[in-house]
Every structure is written in structure tokens, then in C-alpha cells.
Amino acid sequence: MVVWRQLGDLVSSSTALGLHRQIDTGRPPSYLSETKKRLFTIIFCFDKGSALLTGRPPALSYRYTRFELPLDISEDALVQGGEVLRAAVANLDENGWNKDGQIYNTTSTRAHGMLAQVLNEVLELSLGDKDVCTAEKIS
């Protein structure tokens, strides 16, 4: 029972902090903005994983969140900031993935975040009203 309370507290805290409503300000990425993206993506993934394991509805829905996946840059570049961070951002492709072939912690966070968005849709169909789960929606 303690685990479910902690998950509820985690989700409540993250939404109270506004992590679910990340808005593109047009400013260059910073340590703070990227850390928020990383943190909420991990929370979102954890929520989907727990829903998948237990069959309980997820506490967060992609429909009610506005978050961006974190950029695929190293922790070192993020912490150093300045020119190092700008160079790392400039070395990303148009989708935010690094082009140097490295696998960072954020690489898996981004991939899991993309999967969690799909899992969210699958959970909506599988745990929702069976009359709404049509072949069209599944396709």
C-alpha cells in the first residue's frame, strides 16, 4: 500500500510543480529546463510501467500533459553549460538525437518516453470502455 501512496505523491508533486505543462519558451536549453524534462519523462514512464504491471489506470494521461522529451546530450555537457552545452545542442539532429553515436542516460530516457506515449494509448484502449475500443481506434 505504501508504494501506491508514494506513486500518488510523486505524480501529485510533479503536477503541482508544473512539470506536466512544459511550454516552449524559445530560449536555448539550460540545465534547469533539461532536468525538468528528464525528471517528468521518467515519472511519466514509471507511471505507465506501474499501470502495465498492475492493470490499474495510469495516474497521468498524455492527453493532459504538455511535455517535451529531453535532448539526447551528455550529463557532462549539461552540467558544464555555456559553450559546451550549445555545441552539444548544435550536434543534434532535427529530432533531438545526438549524431555522434554515443548512448547517454538520456538516450534511454528519450526512447522510454516515446514508448510510454504509445503505452498510454494502449492502456486507454485496454483499460477503458470496451465499446469504445474499436478496430478503427486500434489501427
Short mmCIF file of N, CA and C in Angstrom, two decimals:
data_model
loop_
_atom_site.label_atom_id
_atom_site.label_comp_id
_atom_site.label_asym_id
_atom_site.label_seq_id
_atom_site.Cartn_x
_atom_site.Cartn_y
_atom_site.Cartn_z
N MET A 1 0.82 -1.19 0.00
CA MET A 1 0.00 0.00 0.00
C MET A 1 0.87 1.26 0.00
N VAL A 2 2.02 1.17 0.65
CA VAL A 2 2.92 2.32 0.73
C VAL A 2 3.41 2.72 -0.67
N VAL A 3 3.66 1.74 -1.53
CA VAL A 3 4.16 2.02 -2.87
C VAL A 3 3.15 2.85 -3.66
N TRP A 4 1.86 2.50 -3.56
CA TRP A 4 0.83 3.24 -4.31
C TRP A 4 0.70 4.66 -3.79
N ARG A 5 0.86 4.81 -2.49
CA ARG A 5 0.80 6.16 -1.89
C ARG A 5 1.99 6.99 -2.39
N GLN A 6 3.16 6.37 -2.45
CA GLN A 6 4.35 7.09 -2.92
C GLN A 6 4.22 7.47 -4.39
N LEU A 7 3.67 6.58 -5.22
CA LEU A 7 3.45 6.90 -6.62
C LEU A 7 2.46 8.05 -6.75
N GLY A 8 1.40 8.01 -5.97
CA GLY A 8 0.42 9.10 -5.97
C GLY A 8 1.05 10.42 -5.55
N ASP A 9 1.88 10.37 -4.51
CA ASP A 9 2.58 11.58 -4.06
C ASP A 9 3.54 12.10 -5.12
N LEU A 10 4.23 11.19 -5.81
CA LEU A 10 5.17 11.57 -6.86
C LEU A 10 4.43 12.28 -8.00
N VAL A 11 3.32 11.69 -8.44
CA VAL A 11 2.54 12.29 -9.52
C VAL A 11 1.97 13.63 -9.08
N SER A 12 1.41 13.68 -7.87
CA SER A 12 0.84 14.93 -7.36
C SER A 12 1.90 16.02 -7.24
N SER A 13 3.05 15.66 -6.75
CA SER A 13 4.14 16.63 -6.60
C SER A 13 4.60 17.15 -7.96
N SER A 14 4.74 16.24 -8.92
CA SER A 14 5.22 16.66 -10.24
C SER A 14 4.23 17.58 -10.93
N THR A 15 2.94 17.30 -10.78
CA THR A 15 1.95 18.18 -11.41
C THR A 15 1.83 19.49 -10.63
N ALA A 16 1.97 19.44 -9.31
CA ALA A 16 1.94 20.68 -8.52
C ALA A 16 3.10 21.60 -8.89
N LEU A 17 4.24 21.00 -9.25
CA LEU A 17 5.40 21.79 -9.68
C LEU A 17 5.27 22.27 -11.13
N GLY A 18 4.26 21.78 -11.82
CA GLY A 18 4.04 22.20 -13.20
C GLY A 18 4.91 21.47 -14.21
N LEU A 19 5.49 20.35 -13.81
CA LEU A 19 6.36 19.62 -14.74
C LEU A 19 5.57 19.05 -15.92
N HIS A 20 4.28 18.88 -15.75
CA HIS A 20 3.44 18.32 -16.81
C HIS A 20 3.02 19.37 -17.85
N ARG A 21 3.35 20.62 -17.63
CA ARG A 21 2.96 21.70 -18.53
C ARG A 21 4.18 22.46 -19.03
N GLN A 22 5.11 21.76 -19.61
CA GLN A 22 6.32 22.40 -20.11
C GLN A 22 6.01 23.12 -21.41
N ILE A 23 6.26 24.39 -21.42
CA ILE A 23 5.95 25.22 -22.57
C ILE A 23 7.26 25.66 -23.22
N ASP A 24 7.30 25.59 -24.54
CA ASP A 24 8.49 26.02 -25.27
C ASP A 24 8.59 27.55 -25.18
N THR A 25 9.62 28.02 -24.50
CA THR A 25 9.80 29.46 -24.32
C THR A 25 10.64 30.07 -25.43
N GLY A 26 11.21 29.23 -26.27
CA GLY A 26 12.07 29.73 -27.34
C GLY A 26 13.49 30.00 -26.87
N ARG A 27 13.73 29.85 -25.59
CA ARG A 27 15.08 30.06 -25.05
C ARG A 27 15.92 28.81 -25.29
N PRO A 28 17.23 28.98 -25.35
CA PRO A 28 18.10 27.81 -25.51
C PRO A 28 17.99 26.88 -24.30
N PRO A 29 18.25 25.60 -24.50
CA PRO A 29 18.18 24.65 -23.39
C PRO A 29 19.14 25.05 -22.27
N SER A 30 18.72 24.78 -21.05
CA SER A 30 19.55 25.05 -19.88
C SER A 30 19.54 23.83 -18.98
N TYR A 31 20.39 23.87 -17.99
CA TYR A 31 20.45 22.76 -17.03
C TYR A 31 19.07 22.54 -16.41
N LEU A 32 18.43 23.62 -15.99
CA LEU A 32 17.14 23.52 -15.33
C LEU A 32 16.06 22.99 -16.26
N SER A 33 15.96 23.52 -17.47
CA SER A 33 14.90 23.08 -18.39
C SER A 33 15.08 21.62 -18.79
N GLU A 34 16.31 21.21 -19.03
CA GLU A 34 16.56 19.82 -19.42
C GLU A 34 16.36 18.86 -18.24
N THR A 35 16.70 19.30 -17.04
CA THR A 35 16.50 18.45 -15.86
C THR A 35 15.00 18.25 -15.62
N LYS A 36 14.21 19.29 -15.80
CA LYS A 36 12.76 19.15 -15.67
C LYS A 36 12.21 18.18 -16.70
N LYS A 37 12.69 18.27 -17.92
CA LYS A 37 12.24 17.35 -18.97
C LYS A 37 12.60 15.91 -18.63
N ARG A 38 13.82 15.72 -18.17
CA ARG A 38 14.28 14.38 -17.81
C ARG A 38 13.45 13.81 -16.66
N LEU A 39 13.25 14.62 -15.64
CA LEU A 39 12.52 14.17 -14.46
C LEU A 39 11.08 13.79 -14.81
N PHE A 40 10.38 14.65 -15.54
CA PHE A 40 8.99 14.33 -15.83
C PHE A 40 8.88 13.15 -16.79
N THR A 41 9.78 13.02 -17.72
CA THR A 41 9.74 11.87 -18.63
C THR A 41 9.90 10.58 -17.84
N ILE A 42 10.80 10.56 -16.86
CA ILE A 42 11.00 9.37 -16.03
C ILE A 42 9.75 9.08 -15.20
N ILE A 43 9.13 10.12 -14.64
CA ILE A 43 7.91 9.93 -13.85
C ILE A 43 6.79 9.40 -14.74
N PHE A 44 6.65 9.96 -15.93
CA PHE A 44 5.62 9.52 -16.88
C PHE A 44 5.84 8.05 -17.25
N CYS A 45 7.08 7.67 -17.50
CA CYS A 45 7.40 6.27 -17.84
C CYS A 45 7.11 5.34 -16.67
N PHE A 46 7.47 5.76 -15.48
CA PHE A 46 7.23 4.95 -14.29
C PHE A 46 5.74 4.73 -14.09
N ASP A 47 4.95 5.76 -14.32
CA ASP A 47 3.50 5.67 -14.19
C ASP A 47 2.93 4.65 -15.18
N LYS A 48 3.40 4.69 -16.41
CA LYS A 48 2.91 3.75 -17.42
C LYS A 48 3.34 2.32 -17.09
N GLY A 49 4.57 2.16 -16.62
CA GLY A 49 5.06 0.84 -16.25
C GLY A 49 4.26 0.24 -15.11
N SER A 50 3.95 1.05 -14.10
CA SER A 50 3.18 0.52 -12.97
C SER A 50 1.76 0.17 -13.41
N ALA A 51 1.17 0.97 -14.30
CA ALA A 51 -0.17 0.66 -14.81
C ALA A 51 -0.14 -0.64 -15.62
N LEU A 52 0.91 -0.82 -16.38
CA LEU A 52 1.05 -2.02 -17.20
C LEU A 52 1.19 -3.27 -16.32
N LEU A 53 1.93 -3.16 -15.23
CA LEU A 53 2.15 -4.31 -14.35
C LEU A 53 0.93 -4.66 -13.51
N THR A 54 0.17 -3.65 -13.11
CA THR A 54 -0.92 -3.89 -12.17
C THR A 54 -2.30 -3.94 -12.81
N GLY A 55 -2.45 -3.37 -14.00
CA GLY A 55 -3.76 -3.29 -14.62
C GLY A 55 -4.59 -2.14 -14.09
N ARG A 56 -3.98 -1.32 -13.25
CA ARG A 56 -4.67 -0.12 -12.75
C ARG A 56 -4.54 0.99 -13.77
N PRO A 57 -5.49 1.90 -13.81
CA PRO A 57 -5.35 3.02 -14.73
C PRO A 57 -4.14 3.88 -14.36
N PRO A 58 -3.46 4.45 -15.35
CA PRO A 58 -2.33 5.32 -15.04
C PRO A 58 -2.82 6.61 -14.36
N ALA A 59 -1.96 7.18 -13.56
CA ALA A 59 -2.30 8.42 -12.86
C ALA A 59 -2.13 9.64 -13.78
N LEU A 60 -1.30 9.52 -14.78
CA LEU A 60 -1.06 10.61 -15.73
C LEU A 60 -1.54 10.19 -17.11
N SER A 61 -2.12 11.12 -17.82
CA SER A 61 -2.53 10.86 -19.20
C SER A 61 -1.79 11.81 -20.12
N TYR A 62 -1.34 11.29 -21.24
CA TYR A 62 -0.65 12.13 -22.22
C TYR A 62 -1.56 13.23 -22.75
N ARG A 63 -2.85 12.99 -22.71
CA ARG A 63 -3.81 13.99 -23.19
C ARG A 63 -3.77 15.27 -22.37
N TYR A 64 -3.40 15.15 -21.10
CA TYR A 64 -3.43 16.30 -20.20
C TYR A 64 -2.05 16.79 -19.81
N THR A 65 -1.06 16.42 -20.58
CA THR A 65 0.29 16.90 -20.30
C THR A 65 0.85 17.59 -21.53
N ARG A 66 1.75 18.49 -21.32
CA ARG A 66 2.48 19.16 -22.40
C ARG A 66 3.95 19.11 -22.02
N PHE A 67 4.57 18.00 -22.36
CA PHE A 67 5.99 17.91 -22.03
C PHE A 67 6.77 17.52 -23.26
N GLU A 68 8.02 17.94 -23.26
CA GLU A 68 8.93 17.62 -24.35
C GLU A 68 9.92 16.58 -23.85
N LEU A 69 10.32 15.72 -24.75
CA LEU A 69 11.36 14.77 -24.38
C LEU A 69 12.67 15.52 -24.19
N PRO A 70 13.50 15.06 -23.25
CA PRO A 70 14.80 15.72 -23.06
C PRO A 70 15.68 15.51 -24.29
N LEU A 71 16.58 16.45 -24.51
CA LEU A 71 17.52 16.32 -25.62
C LEU A 71 18.55 15.24 -25.31
N ASP A 72 19.03 14.61 -26.35
CA ASP A 72 19.98 13.50 -26.22
C ASP A 72 21.41 14.03 -26.09
N ILE A 73 21.68 14.63 -24.93
CA ILE A 73 23.02 15.18 -24.68
C ILE A 73 23.57 14.58 -23.39
N SER A 74 24.87 14.60 -23.27
CA SER A 74 25.52 14.00 -22.10
C SER A 74 25.29 14.85 -20.86
N GLU A 75 25.41 14.19 -19.70
CA GLU A 75 25.29 14.89 -18.43
C GLU A 75 26.43 15.90 -18.28
N ASP A 76 27.62 15.54 -18.78
CA ASP A 76 28.76 16.44 -18.69
C ASP A 76 28.49 17.76 -19.41
N ALA A 77 27.96 17.66 -20.63
CA ALA A 77 27.66 18.88 -21.40
C ALA A 77 26.58 19.69 -20.71
N LEU A 78 25.61 19.01 -20.13
CA LEU A 78 24.52 19.69 -19.45
C LEU A 78 25.02 20.45 -18.23
N VAL A 79 25.86 19.80 -17.44
CA VAL A 79 26.38 20.42 -16.22
C VAL A 79 27.35 21.55 -16.55
N GLN A 80 28.18 21.37 -17.58
CA GLN A 80 29.15 22.41 -17.93
C GLN A 80 28.46 23.65 -18.47
N GLY A 81 27.37 23.46 -19.20
CA GLY A 81 26.62 24.60 -19.72
C GLY A 81 27.42 25.43 -20.71
N GLY A 82 26.99 26.65 -20.91
CA GLY A 82 27.68 27.59 -21.78
C GLY A 82 27.94 27.07 -23.17
N GLU A 83 29.17 27.28 -23.62
CA GLU A 83 29.56 26.87 -24.97
C GLU A 83 29.52 25.36 -25.17
N VAL A 84 29.85 24.61 -24.13
CA VAL A 84 29.83 23.15 -24.23
C VAL A 84 28.41 22.66 -24.49
N LEU A 85 27.45 23.22 -23.76
CA LEU A 85 26.05 22.85 -23.96
C LEU A 85 25.55 23.29 -25.34
N ARG A 86 25.90 24.49 -25.75
CA ARG A 86 25.49 24.97 -27.08
C ARG A 86 26.06 24.10 -28.19
N ALA A 87 27.30 23.66 -28.03
CA ALA A 87 27.92 22.79 -29.04
C ALA A 87 27.23 21.42 -29.07
N ALA A 88 26.86 20.90 -27.90
CA ALA A 88 26.17 19.61 -27.84
C ALA A 88 24.79 19.72 -28.49
N VAL A 89 24.10 20.81 -28.25
CA VAL A 89 22.78 21.02 -28.85
C VAL A 89 22.91 21.18 -30.36
N ALA A 90 23.95 21.86 -30.80
CA ALA A 90 24.16 22.05 -32.25
C ALA A 90 24.48 20.73 -32.95
N ASN A 91 24.96 19.74 -32.19
CA ASN A 91 25.33 18.45 -32.76
C ASN A 91 24.16 17.45 -32.76
N LEU A 92 22.94 17.92 -32.50
CA LEU A 92 21.77 17.05 -32.51
C LEU A 92 21.09 17.09 -33.87
N ASP A 93 20.41 16.01 -34.21
CA ASP A 93 19.64 16.04 -35.45
C ASP A 93 18.33 16.80 -35.22
N GLU A 94 17.51 16.88 -36.25
CA GLU A 94 16.27 17.67 -36.16
C GLU A 94 15.27 17.10 -35.16
N ASN A 95 15.45 15.85 -34.75
CA ASN A 95 14.55 15.23 -33.78
C ASN A 95 15.09 15.24 -32.36
N GLY A 96 16.27 15.81 -32.15
CA GLY A 96 16.84 15.90 -30.81
C GLY A 96 17.75 14.77 -30.40
N TRP A 97 18.10 13.88 -31.34
CA TRP A 97 19.02 12.77 -31.05
C TRP A 97 20.45 13.18 -31.38
N ASN A 98 21.41 12.67 -30.62
CA ASN A 98 22.81 13.00 -30.90
C ASN A 98 23.25 12.28 -32.18
N LYS A 99 24.17 12.91 -32.88
CA LYS A 99 24.67 12.35 -34.14
C LYS A 99 26.04 11.71 -33.99
N ASP A 100 26.57 11.69 -32.76
CA ASP A 100 27.91 11.14 -32.57
C ASP A 100 27.92 9.65 -32.22
N GLY A 101 26.74 9.02 -32.18
CA GLY A 101 26.66 7.59 -31.94
C GLY A 101 26.82 7.18 -30.49
N GLN A 102 26.86 8.12 -29.58
CA GLN A 102 27.01 7.81 -28.16
C GLN A 102 25.65 7.47 -27.55
N ILE A 103 25.69 6.64 -26.52
CA ILE A 103 24.48 6.34 -25.78
C ILE A 103 24.64 6.90 -24.38
N TYR A 104 23.81 7.89 -24.08
CA TYR A 104 23.83 8.55 -22.78
C TYR A 104 22.64 8.06 -21.96
N ASN A 105 22.61 8.44 -20.69
CA ASN A 105 21.44 8.11 -19.87
C ASN A 105 20.17 8.68 -20.50
N THR A 106 20.29 9.84 -21.06
CA THR A 106 19.13 10.48 -21.67
C THR A 106 18.69 9.77 -22.94
N THR A 107 19.59 9.07 -23.60
CA THR A 107 19.21 8.33 -24.80
C THR A 107 18.11 7.33 -24.46
N SER A 108 18.31 6.58 -23.39
CA SER A 108 17.29 5.61 -23.00
C SER A 108 16.05 6.30 -22.42
N THR A 109 16.24 7.41 -21.73
CA THR A 109 15.09 8.15 -21.20
C THR A 109 14.20 8.63 -22.34
N ARG A 110 14.82 9.17 -23.41
CA ARG A 110 14.05 9.61 -24.58
C ARG A 110 13.31 8.44 -25.22
N ALA A 111 14.01 7.32 -25.40
CA ALA A 111 13.39 6.15 -26.03
C ALA A 111 12.23 5.62 -25.18
N HIS A 112 12.44 5.54 -23.88
CA HIS A 112 11.37 5.09 -22.99
C HIS A 112 10.21 6.09 -23.00
N GLY A 113 10.51 7.36 -23.08
CA GLY A 113 9.46 8.38 -23.14
C GLY A 113 8.60 8.23 -24.39
N MET A 114 9.24 7.92 -25.50
CA MET A 114 8.47 7.71 -26.74
C MET A 114 7.60 6.46 -26.61
N LEU A 115 8.15 5.40 -26.03
CA LEU A 115 7.39 4.19 -25.82
C LEU A 115 6.23 4.42 -24.84
N ALA A 116 6.47 5.20 -23.81
CA ALA A 116 5.43 5.47 -22.82
C ALA A 116 4.24 6.19 -23.43
N GLN A 117 4.49 7.03 -24.43
CA GLN A 117 3.38 7.72 -25.10
C GLN A 117 2.51 6.70 -25.85
N VAL A 118 3.13 5.71 -26.45
CA VAL A 118 2.39 4.65 -27.13
C VAL A 118 1.67 3.78 -26.10
N LEU A 119 2.36 3.43 -25.02
CA LEU A 119 1.75 2.63 -23.96
C LEU A 119 0.53 3.34 -23.37
N ASN A 120 0.60 4.65 -23.27
CA ASN A 120 -0.53 5.43 -22.77
C ASN A 120 -1.76 5.17 -23.63
N GLU A 121 -1.59 5.19 -24.94
CA GLU A 121 -2.71 4.94 -25.85
C GLU A 121 -3.20 3.50 -25.73
N VAL A 122 -2.29 2.55 -25.61
CA VAL A 122 -2.68 1.14 -25.45
C VAL A 122 -3.45 0.96 -24.15
N LEU A 123 -2.98 1.59 -23.07
CA LEU A 123 -3.67 1.48 -21.79
C LEU A 123 -5.06 2.11 -21.85
N GLU A 124 -5.19 3.23 -22.55
CA GLU A 124 -6.51 3.85 -22.70
C GLU A 124 -7.48 2.89 -23.37
N LEU A 125 -7.00 2.19 -24.39
CA LEU A 125 -7.87 1.24 -25.10
C LEU A 125 -8.15 -0.01 -24.27
N SER A 126 -7.12 -0.56 -23.66
CA SER A 126 -7.29 -1.84 -22.96
C SER A 126 -7.98 -1.70 -21.61
N LEU A 127 -7.79 -0.59 -20.92
CA LEU A 127 -8.40 -0.42 -19.60
C LEU A 127 -9.69 0.39 -19.66
N GLY A 128 -9.97 0.98 -20.81
CA GLY A 128 -11.15 1.82 -20.96
C GLY A 128 -12.40 1.03 -21.29
N ASP A 129 -13.41 1.75 -21.73
CA ASP A 129 -14.70 1.17 -22.09
C ASP A 129 -14.53 0.26 -23.30
N LYS A 130 -14.96 -0.98 -23.17
CA LYS A 130 -14.79 -1.94 -24.26
C LYS A 130 -15.58 -1.55 -25.50
N ASP A 131 -16.65 -0.78 -25.35
CA ASP A 131 -17.44 -0.34 -26.51
C ASP A 131 -16.72 0.74 -27.31
N VAL A 132 -15.81 1.44 -26.68
CA VAL A 132 -15.04 2.49 -27.35
C VAL A 132 -13.83 1.90 -28.08
N CYS A 133 -13.42 0.72 -27.66
CA CYS A 133 -12.24 0.05 -28.24
C CYS A 133 -12.64 -0.62 -29.55
N THR A 134 -12.60 0.15 -30.62
CA THR A 134 -12.99 -0.36 -31.93
C THR A 134 -11.76 -0.67 -32.76
N ALA A 135 -11.98 -1.40 -33.86
CA ALA A 135 -10.87 -1.73 -34.76
C ALA A 135 -10.24 -0.47 -35.32
N GLU A 136 -11.03 0.55 -35.58
CA GLU A 136 -10.51 1.83 -36.10
C GLU A 136 -9.56 2.46 -35.09
N LYS A 137 -9.96 2.49 -33.83
CA LYS A 137 -9.09 3.09 -32.81
C LYS A 137 -7.82 2.29 -32.64
N ILE A 138 -7.92 0.99 -32.70
CA ILE A 138 -6.72 0.15 -32.56
C ILE A 138 -5.77 0.39 -33.71
N SER A 139 -6.30 0.54 -34.90
CA SER A 139 -5.45 0.82 -36.08
C SER A 139 -4.79 2.16 -35.93
#
